Short mmCIF file of C-alpha atoms in Angstrom, two decimals:
data_model
loop_
_atom_site.label_atom_id
_atom_site.label_comp_id
_atom_site.label_asym_id
_atom_site.label_seq_id
_atom_site.Cartn_x
_atom_site.Cartn_y
_atom_site.Cartn_z
CA MET Z 1 -12.02 -5.95 17.96
CA SER Z 2 -12.21 -4.69 15.11
CA LYS Z 3 -12.75 -6.98 12.11
CA ASN Z 4 -10.81 -5.95 8.45
CA LYS Z 5 -12.58 -7.90 6.01
CA ASP Z 6 -11.83 -5.70 2.92
CA CYS Z 7 -8.55 -5.46 2.46
CA PHE Z 8 -7.39 -2.99 -0.48
CA GLU Z 9 -3.31 -2.27 1.07
CA HIS Z 10 -1.80 -1.26 -1.58
CA PRO Z 11 1.72 -0.83 -0.63
CA GLY Z 12 4.26 1.52 -2.13
CA ALA Z 13 2.37 2.51 -5.03
CA THR Z 14 3.54 6.53 -6.27
CA SER Z 15 0.51 7.70 -6.45
CA ALA Z 16 -0.01 11.12 -6.02
CA GLY Z 17 -3.14 10.50 -3.65
CA HIS Z 18 -0.39 8.53 -1.87
CA PRO Z 19 2.43 6.94 -2.46
CA GLY Z 20 0.86 2.74 -1.51
CA GLY Z 21 -2.75 4.01 -1.32
CA HIS Z 22 -5.00 1.24 -2.32
CA PRO Z 23 -8.42 0.40 -2.57
CA HIS Z 24 -9.14 -3.25 -1.37
CA GLY Z 25 -12.76 -4.34 -3.37
CA LYS Z 26 -14.75 -6.69 -1.20
CA GLY Z 27 -15.34 -10.28 -1.92
CA GLY Z 28 -14.27 -13.96 -0.31
CA HIS Z 29 -12.44 -14.95 1.69
CA PRO Z 30 -10.47 -12.69 4.23
CA GLY Z 31 -8.66 -10.94 1.53
CA GLY Z 32 -10.01 -8.06 -1.48
CA HIS Z 33 -10.42 -10.58 -4.01
CA PRO Z 34 -12.11 -14.03 -4.44
CA GLY Z 35 -7.80 -15.55 -3.88
CA GLY Z 36 -7.85 -14.07 -0.34
CA CYS Z 37 -6.12 -11.29 1.57
CA PRO Z 38 -2.74 -10.76 0.06
CA HIS Z 39 -0.56 -12.50 2.44
CA GLY Z 40 1.62 -13.85 0.15
CA HIS Z 41 1.63 -17.69 2.28
CA SER Z 42 -0.23 -20.09 -0.35
CA LYS Z 43 2.25 -20.84 -2.91
CA SER Z 44 2.31 -22.68 -6.31
CA GLU Z 45 3.27 -26.67 -7.08
CA ASP Z 46 6.91 -25.17 -7.66
CA GLY Z 47 6.91 -23.13 -4.56
CA THR Z 48 6.27 -19.41 -5.86
CA PRO Z 49 4.40 -17.37 -3.86
CA GLU Z 50 0.90 -16.36 -5.54
CA LEU Z 51 0.73 -13.00 -6.72
CA ARG Z 52 -2.00 -11.34 -4.55
CA LEU Z 53 -1.57 -7.59 -5.94
CA ILE Z 54 -0.07 -5.43 -8.35
CA ALA Z 55 0.45 -2.00 -7.86
CA TRP Z 56 0.01 -0.62 -11.65
CA GLU Z 57 1.37 3.19 -12.71
CA ILE Z 58 -0.15 3.65 -15.67
CA THR Z 59 1.01 6.67 -16.24
CA ARG Z 60 3.05 8.82 -14.45
CA SER Z 61 1.55 12.65 -15.27
CA CYS Z 62 0.14 14.00 -11.89
CA ASN Z 63 -1.86 17.17 -11.48
CA LEU Z 64 -0.25 17.66 -7.64
CA ALA Z 65 3.41 17.91 -6.62
CA CYS Z 66 3.14 16.41 -2.34
CA LYS Z 67 5.81 15.79 -0.42
CA HIS Z 68 5.72 12.50 -0.49
CA CYS Z 69 6.06 11.35 -4.08
CA ARG Z 70 7.91 11.36 -6.53
CA ALA Z 71 5.57 12.47 -9.56
CA GLU Z 72 5.78 15.97 -10.15
CA ALA Z 73 2.97 18.11 -10.95
CA HIS Z 74 3.04 17.45 -15.18
CA GLU Z 75 -0.26 16.67 -16.82
CA GLU Z 76 1.49 15.13 -20.21
CA PRO Z 77 2.18 11.97 -20.88
CA TYR Z 78 5.50 11.02 -20.07
CA PRO Z 79 7.53 8.85 -22.72
CA GLY Z 80 8.34 5.81 -21.80
CA GLU Z 81 4.39 4.77 -21.68
CA PHE Z 82 2.60 1.99 -22.79
CA ASP Z 83 -0.19 2.75 -26.03
CA THR Z 84 -3.58 0.82 -24.73
CA GLU Z 85 -2.76 -2.56 -27.12
CA GLU Z 86 0.51 -2.73 -25.07
CA ALA Z 87 -1.25 -2.33 -21.83
CA LYS Z 88 -4.33 -4.92 -22.63
CA GLY Z 89 -1.43 -7.37 -23.46
CA LEU Z 90 0.50 -6.78 -20.36
CA ILE Z 91 -3.27 -7.50 -18.49
CA ASP Z 92 -3.00 -10.61 -20.18
CA ASP Z 93 -0.11 -11.42 -18.94
CA PHE Z 94 -0.90 -9.88 -15.37
CA ALA Z 95 -4.20 -13.13 -15.67
CA LYS Z 96 -2.18 -15.36 -15.87
CA ALA Z 97 0.51 -15.18 -13.13
CA GLY Z 98 -2.53 -15.58 -10.88
CA ASN Z 99 -5.38 -13.91 -9.88
CA PRO Z 100 -4.53 -11.33 -7.83
CA ILE Z 101 -6.12 -7.65 -7.51
CA LEU Z 102 -4.71 -5.17 -9.72
CA ILE Z 103 -4.01 -0.97 -8.64
CA PHE Z 104 -4.91 1.27 -11.46
CA THR Z 105 -2.11 4.31 -10.05
CA GLY Z 106 0.16 6.71 -10.88
CA GLY Z 107 0.65 9.57 -10.59
CA GLU Z 108 -2.81 10.36 -11.72
CA PRO Z 109 -4.32 7.74 -13.17
CA MET Z 110 -7.15 9.46 -14.40
CA LEU Z 111 -4.79 11.45 -16.32
CA ARG Z 112 -4.86 8.32 -18.75
CA LYS Z 113 -7.88 9.07 -21.51
CA ASP Z 114 -7.98 5.71 -21.70
CA TRP Z 115 -8.36 3.98 -18.35
CA PRO Z 116 -11.67 3.07 -18.70
CA ILE Z 117 -10.63 0.89 -21.51
CA LEU Z 118 -8.68 -0.24 -19.04
CA VAL Z 119 -10.68 -1.50 -15.93
CA GLU Z 120 -13.22 -2.77 -18.33
CA TYR Z 121 -10.61 -5.36 -19.88
CA ALA Z 122 -8.69 -5.71 -17.06
CA THR Z 123 -12.42 -6.55 -15.07
CA SER Z 124 -13.31 -8.85 -18.02
CA LYS Z 125 -10.49 -11.18 -17.40
CA GLY Z 126 -11.03 -11.36 -13.93
CA LEU Z 127 -8.89 -9.24 -12.76
CA ARG Z 128 -10.99 -7.37 -9.45
CA CYS Z 129 -9.51 -3.78 -10.14
CA VAL Z 130 -9.16 -0.69 -7.74
CA MET Z 131 -7.69 2.90 -8.39
CA SER Z 132 -5.61 5.47 -6.05
CA PRO Z 133 -6.73 8.20 -7.77
CA ASN Z 134 -5.95 11.40 -5.49
CA GLY Z 135 -9.79 12.94 -5.85
CA THR Z 136 -9.16 16.61 -7.15
CA LEU Z 137 -10.01 15.54 -11.52
CA LEU Z 138 -13.10 13.31 -10.10
CA THR Z 139 -16.70 14.74 -11.62
CA PRO Z 140 -20.17 13.20 -12.08
CA GLU Z 141 -20.03 11.61 -14.74
CA THR Z 142 -16.68 9.69 -14.03
CA ALA Z 143 -17.50 8.57 -11.02
CA ALA Z 144 -20.25 6.50 -12.65
CA THR Z 145 -17.79 5.51 -15.57
CA MET Z 146 -15.80 3.85 -12.84
CA LYS Z 147 -18.67 1.96 -11.98
CA GLU Z 148 -19.91 0.93 -14.84
CA VAL Z 149 -16.69 -0.46 -15.85
CA GLY Z 150 -16.07 -2.22 -13.04
CA VAL Z 151 -13.91 -1.04 -10.53
CA GLN Z 152 -14.76 -2.06 -6.75
CA ARG Z 153 -13.04 0.44 -4.70
CA VAL Z 154 -11.70 4.11 -4.55
CA SER Z 155 -8.35 5.52 -2.35
CA ILE Z 156 -8.99 9.36 -1.44
CA SER Z 157 -5.58 9.96 0.19
CA ILE Z 158 -6.71 12.73 3.09
CA ASP Z 159 -3.75 13.66 5.02
CA GLY Z 160 -5.31 16.31 7.20
CA PRO Z 161 -8.38 17.25 8.51
CA ASP Z 162 -8.65 20.30 7.11
CA ALA Z 163 -7.65 22.48 3.99
CA GLU Z 164 -4.98 23.83 5.81
CA SER Z 165 -3.91 20.86 6.97
CA HIS Z 166 -4.15 19.32 3.55
CA ASP Z 167 -3.47 22.08 0.93
CA GLU Z 168 0.05 22.27 2.65
CA PHE Z 169 1.23 18.33 2.53
CA ARG Z 170 -0.07 18.00 -1.41
CA GLY Z 171 2.03 21.57 -2.62
CA VAL Z 172 -1.55 22.76 -3.82
CA LYS Z 173 -3.86 25.41 -2.73
CA GLY Z 174 -7.23 23.65 -3.02
CA ALA Z 175 -6.60 19.99 -3.28
CA PHE Z 176 -8.34 19.38 0.20
CA GLU Z 177 -11.89 20.46 -0.88
CA ALA Z 178 -11.33 19.04 -4.08
CA SER Z 179 -11.26 15.68 -3.01
CA MET Z 180 -13.84 16.38 -0.17
CA ARG Z 181 -16.08 16.80 -3.79
CA GLY Z 182 -14.36 14.09 -5.65
CA ILE Z 183 -15.81 12.10 -2.30
CA GLU Z 184 -19.26 13.04 -2.98
CA TYR Z 185 -19.16 12.14 -6.52
CA LEU Z 186 -18.04 9.09 -5.56
CA LYS Z 187 -21.03 8.54 -3.02
CA GLN Z 188 -24.19 9.48 -5.34
CA ALA Z 189 -22.62 7.36 -8.29
CA GLY Z 190 -22.33 4.11 -5.23
CA MET Z 191 -18.71 4.20 -5.28
CA GLU Z 192 -17.39 2.50 -2.38
CA PHE Z 193 -13.37 4.13 -1.31
CA GLN Z 194 -11.73 4.13 1.36
CA ILE Z 195 -8.76 6.71 3.32
CA ASN Z 196 -5.86 7.05 3.08
CA THR Z 197 -3.32 8.44 6.12
CA THR Z 198 0.76 9.29 5.51
CA VAL Z 199 1.80 9.76 9.28
CA THR Z 200 3.94 12.17 9.46
CA ARG Z 201 5.18 14.70 13.30
CA GLY Z 202 3.17 16.77 11.38
CA ASN Z 203 -0.31 14.80 11.76
CA LEU Z 204 0.09 12.81 14.38
CA GLY Z 205 -1.98 15.21 17.13
CA MET Z 206 -4.51 15.44 13.64
CA PHE Z 207 -5.66 11.44 14.41
CA LYS Z 208 -8.69 11.33 15.89
CA ASP Z 209 -9.94 14.26 14.07
CA ILE Z 210 -8.45 12.72 10.23
CA PHE Z 211 -10.23 9.47 11.85
CA LYS Z 212 -13.80 11.55 12.77
CA LEU Z 213 -13.74 12.96 9.28
CA CYS Z 214 -13.14 9.33 7.26
CA GLU Z 215 -16.20 8.32 9.05
CA GLU Z 216 -18.52 11.56 8.43
CA LEU Z 217 -17.39 10.96 5.01
CA GLY Z 218 -18.20 7.38 5.38
CA ALA Z 219 -15.14 5.68 4.16
CA ALA Z 220 -15.42 1.71 4.14
CA ALA Z 221 -11.89 1.99 5.45
CA TRP Z 222 -9.63 4.49 7.43
CA HIS Z 223 -5.53 3.27 6.20
CA ILE Z 224 -2.88 4.96 7.89
CA PHE Z 225 0.80 4.59 5.89
CA LEU Z 226 4.08 4.80 7.26
CA LEU Z 227 5.84 7.18 5.51
CA VAL Z 228 9.11 5.62 3.11
CA PRO Z 229 12.24 9.06 2.72
CA THR Z 230 12.16 8.23 -1.03
CA GLY Z 231 11.54 10.49 -3.80
CA ARG Z 232 10.82 14.00 -2.28
CA GLY Z 233 10.05 12.32 0.66
CA ALA Z 234 13.62 12.12 1.54
CA ASN Z 235 13.93 16.03 1.54
CA LEU Z 236 10.91 16.15 4.28
CA GLY Z 237 13.89 15.51 7.37
CA ALA Z 238 11.80 16.12 10.77
CA GLU Z 239 8.99 15.15 8.75
CA VAL Z 240 10.32 10.98 9.38
CA ILE Z 241 9.19 10.26 12.15
CA THR Z 242 11.81 8.42 14.75
CA ALA Z 243 11.86 4.30 15.16
CA GLU Z 244 10.16 5.26 19.42
CA ASP Z 245 8.17 7.41 17.42
CA TYR Z 246 6.79 4.70 14.82
CA GLU Z 247 6.01 2.00 17.71
CA ASP Z 248 4.16 4.61 19.96
CA VAL Z 249 1.81 5.44 17.05
CA LEU Z 250 1.04 1.51 15.80
CA ASN Z 251 1.18 0.49 19.75
CA TRP Z 252 -1.86 3.87 19.44
CA PHE Z 253 -3.43 1.71 16.71
CA TYR Z 254 -3.68 -1.29 18.52
CA ASP Z 255 -5.78 0.04 21.32
CA PHE Z 256 -7.43 2.95 18.86
CA GLN Z 257 -8.78 -0.24 17.12
CA LYS Z 258 -10.91 -1.62 19.14
CA THR Z 259 -13.08 1.17 19.71
CA THR Z 260 -14.33 1.23 16.26
CA ASP Z 261 -16.19 -1.55 13.82
CA MET Z 262 -14.42 0.57 10.88
CA GLN Z 263 -11.91 -0.67 9.50
CA LEU Z 264 -8.49 -0.30 9.30
CA LYS Z 265 -5.32 -0.81 8.57
CA ALA Z 266 -1.60 0.28 9.16
CA THR Z 267 0.39 0.16 6.14
CA CYS Z 268 3.93 0.47 5.44
CA ALA Z 269 4.40 -0.57 8.22
CA PRO Z 270 5.40 -4.30 8.86
CA HIS Z 271 6.09 -4.10 13.19
CA TYR Z 272 2.75 -3.35 13.31
CA HIS Z 273 2.24 -7.62 12.75
CA ARG Z 274 5.00 -8.12 15.49
CA ILE Z 275 2.91 -5.53 18.36
CA LEU Z 276 -0.47 -6.88 17.60
CA ARG Z 277 1.14 -10.86 18.72
CA GLN Z 278 2.16 -9.52 21.81
CA ARG Z 279 -0.11 -7.17 22.82
CA ALA Z 280 -2.44 -9.61 22.30
CA LYS Z 281 -0.33 -12.11 23.69
CA GLU Z 282 -0.37 -9.10 27.41
CA ASP Z 283 -4.86 -9.52 26.71
CA GLY Z 284 -4.94 -13.42 26.67
CA ILE Z 285 -6.83 -13.44 23.43
CA PRO Z 286 -6.05 -15.56 20.18
CA VAL Z 287 -5.27 -13.58 17.03
CA THR Z 288 -7.20 -15.21 14.73
CA PHE Z 289 -9.79 -13.56 11.87
CA GLU Z 290 -12.28 -13.92 14.24
CA ASN Z 291 -10.81 -11.53 17.07
CA PHE Z 292 -8.07 -9.47 13.70
CA GLY Z 293 -9.38 -9.87 10.58
CA LEU Z 294 -6.98 -9.47 7.86
CA ASP Z 295 -3.91 -8.62 10.13
CA ALA Z 296 -4.62 -12.12 11.66
CA VAL Z 297 -3.24 -14.00 8.13
CA SER Z 298 -1.17 -10.81 5.84
CA ARG Z 299 1.25 -10.03 7.16
CA GLY Z 300 3.58 -6.94 6.96
CA CYS Z 301 6.42 -6.31 4.24
CA LEU Z 302 4.26 -7.89 0.98
CA GLY Z 303 6.98 -6.29 -1.51
CA GLY Z 304 7.61 -9.56 -3.42
CA VAL Z 305 6.24 -12.05 -1.31
CA GLY Z 306 2.06 -11.56 -2.79
CA PHE Z 307 3.17 -7.58 -3.83
CA CYS Z 308 5.25 -6.05 -6.28
CA PHE Z 309 5.05 -2.97 -8.83
CA VAL Z 310 4.80 -1.80 -12.46
CA SER Z 311 5.98 1.41 -13.68
CA HIS Z 312 4.96 3.23 -16.40
CA THR Z 313 7.43 1.98 -18.02
CA GLY Z 314 6.80 -1.62 -17.19
CA GLN Z 315 9.74 -1.56 -15.03
CA VAL Z 316 8.59 -4.82 -12.04
CA GLN Z 317 9.81 -3.58 -8.59
CA PRO Z 318 9.45 -4.88 -5.35
CA CYS Z 319 7.30 -1.84 -4.03
CA GLY Z 320 6.86 1.89 -5.36
CA TYR Z 321 8.88 3.12 -2.58
CA LEU Z 322 11.72 0.91 -3.44
CA VAL Z 323 13.16 1.27 -7.03
CA LYS Z 324 15.54 -1.85 -7.39
CA ASP Z 325 14.65 -3.15 -11.05
CA CYS Z 326 13.41 -6.75 -11.32
CA GLY Z 327 12.93 -7.14 -14.25
CA ASN Z 328 10.90 -5.28 -17.37
CA VAL Z 329 8.07 -6.39 -18.48
CA ARG Z 330 8.96 -5.82 -22.80
CA ASP Z 331 11.96 -7.66 -22.71
CA THR Z 332 10.31 -10.97 -19.95
CA PRO Z 333 7.00 -11.37 -19.96
CA PHE Z 334 5.77 -10.96 -16.14
CA PRO Z 335 4.39 -14.22 -15.25
CA GLU Z 336 8.79 -15.17 -15.87
CA ILE Z 337 9.87 -11.89 -13.65
CA TRP Z 338 7.75 -13.19 -10.66
CA LYS Z 339 9.10 -15.70 -10.91
CA ASN Z 340 12.45 -16.39 -11.22
CA SER Z 341 13.22 -12.50 -10.03
CA LYS Z 342 16.74 -12.23 -7.85
CA VAL Z 343 15.27 -9.66 -5.75
CA PHE Z 344 11.44 -11.03 -5.08
CA ASN Z 345 13.36 -14.52 -4.55
CA GLN Z 346 15.61 -13.02 -1.72
CA PHE Z 347 12.74 -11.48 -0.39
CA ARG Z 348 11.54 -15.23 -0.01
CA ASN Z 349 13.99 -16.45 2.27
CA GLN Z 350 14.68 -14.74 5.85
CA GLU Z 351 18.60 -15.57 4.99
CA GLU Z 352 19.27 -13.36 3.24
CA PHE Z 353 17.56 -11.16 5.54
CA ASP Z 354 21.29 -9.02 7.24
CA GLY Z 355 20.83 -7.34 10.86
CA LYS Z 356 18.18 -7.77 13.21
CA CYS Z 357 15.85 -9.14 10.45
CA GLY Z 358 17.54 -11.92 9.50
CA VAL Z 359 17.05 -14.25 12.74
CA CYS Z 360 14.78 -12.07 14.18
CA GLU Z 361 11.15 -14.42 15.30
CA TYR Z 362 8.39 -12.64 14.08
CA HIS Z 363 10.32 -12.76 10.19
CA LYS Z 364 7.72 -14.65 8.75
CA VAL Z 365 5.12 -12.01 10.16
CA CYS Z 366 6.99 -8.86 9.69
CA ALA Z 367 10.52 -8.18 7.77
CA GLY Z 368 10.68 -5.52 7.99
CA CYS Z 369 10.25 -1.70 5.49
CA ARG Z 370 12.61 -3.50 2.67
CA ALA Z 371 12.26 0.28 1.08
CA ARG Z 372 13.22 2.61 4.25
CA ALA Z 373 15.93 -0.55 4.18
CA PHE Z 374 16.95 1.03 0.97
CA THR Z 375 17.15 3.98 1.29
CA MET Z 376 18.36 5.01 4.48
CA ASP Z 377 20.84 2.16 5.30
CA ASN Z 378 21.42 0.85 0.97
CA ASN Z 379 21.18 -2.37 1.79
CA HIS Z 380 17.71 -3.53 0.19
CA MET Z 381 18.38 -6.77 2.41
CA GLY Z 382 19.29 -5.05 5.97
CA GLU Z 383 17.44 -4.43 9.11
CA GLU Z 384 14.47 -1.95 8.79
CA PRO Z 385 15.74 1.28 10.61
CA LEU Z 386 12.55 1.98 12.25
CA CYS Z 387 12.29 -1.03 14.45
CA SER Z 388 13.72 -0.66 18.07
CA TYR Z 389 12.95 -4.08 19.27
CA ILE Z 390 16.21 -6.73 19.46
CA PRO Z 391 14.75 -10.47 18.47
CA VAL Z 392 15.29 -12.69 21.15
CA LYS Z 393 18.51 -14.30 20.05
CA MET Z 394 20.29 -10.72 20.09
CA ARG Z 395 19.61 -10.71 23.72
CA ASN Z 396 20.44 -14.42 24.20
CA LYS Z 397 23.59 -14.03 22.62
CA GLU Z 398 24.80 -10.47 24.97
CA LYS Z 399 23.66 -12.25 27.93
CA LYS Z 400 26.14 -14.82 26.70
#
């Protein structure tokens, strides 16, 4: 069984690399930083869950127009983006909220000229920094700079095993070749990297080939992301897999993890944590870190529990896919938003959930995708629309 000792699961940034691409660095207890994995089980003295992971959209500007992302091919800064000193002040507040991994995302984070200054400053504050560029803008010099200023890992999104399949999804001809070149520059600089892949109907049959490519490239990890239909992703229609497909691919993923020592992670796929426990019980395997790595000590939806997203204008959200205004750091200090946000506190209490998720025995390890519940059913506390599982309480009630 693969032991996923590194963790960089960024659930929901709107990076052009992937709305959710996040690279976890090494270190410490199971998890990408000395504080451990961002599962949200640890709490402060006042009961607030420990913040493990922040995805920070340092710019919304991007050079691609990926099908699943809200960012447009717009390379100039957007109105309302933080200047360097304001951004440093926000980093100070991040550090006051705990010891989270800080994901520099976008848009395309490398389009923000002062990204090396911000990473170096965050590193000096003791934060573990990772980046999720799309890889097309990397040069030998920028890859070396990443290493120099303290980036611990980089995530690059690859959604097909070849140029034809990847470029069609990314919306720019030559994107695959440019990302491959960028990965070579990372390797030359000694930078650790992972590959992220968005799951769609179009690439389900290519997964073994994509994984083979990850192995050939020398990736530290491969993370699959289950599509959340928001932004341009809402228009993908036939590309969105069904609840049955969802169940099938996550069961396949469970079996596939047994065949490799590479770190694998299913993200924006909270019910994988249910499936893992169901399958492990059938197999007679204890769900421990020794057997399942981070999947044994993490949980599904981390939004508002161990993770949050901060937009280019300072709006705090549960994740990049779920555009719910939980406060703005220009009006309220970030640590106060993390502690007091009404939406975050809803996500921390199962009694607030509607439908199946409100009574499910797997809630604490899953909780369903809040973004899919909102974008597909207009209820951020509703049940996960792409889950086919019927909780025991509902089955028992039907029998009576």
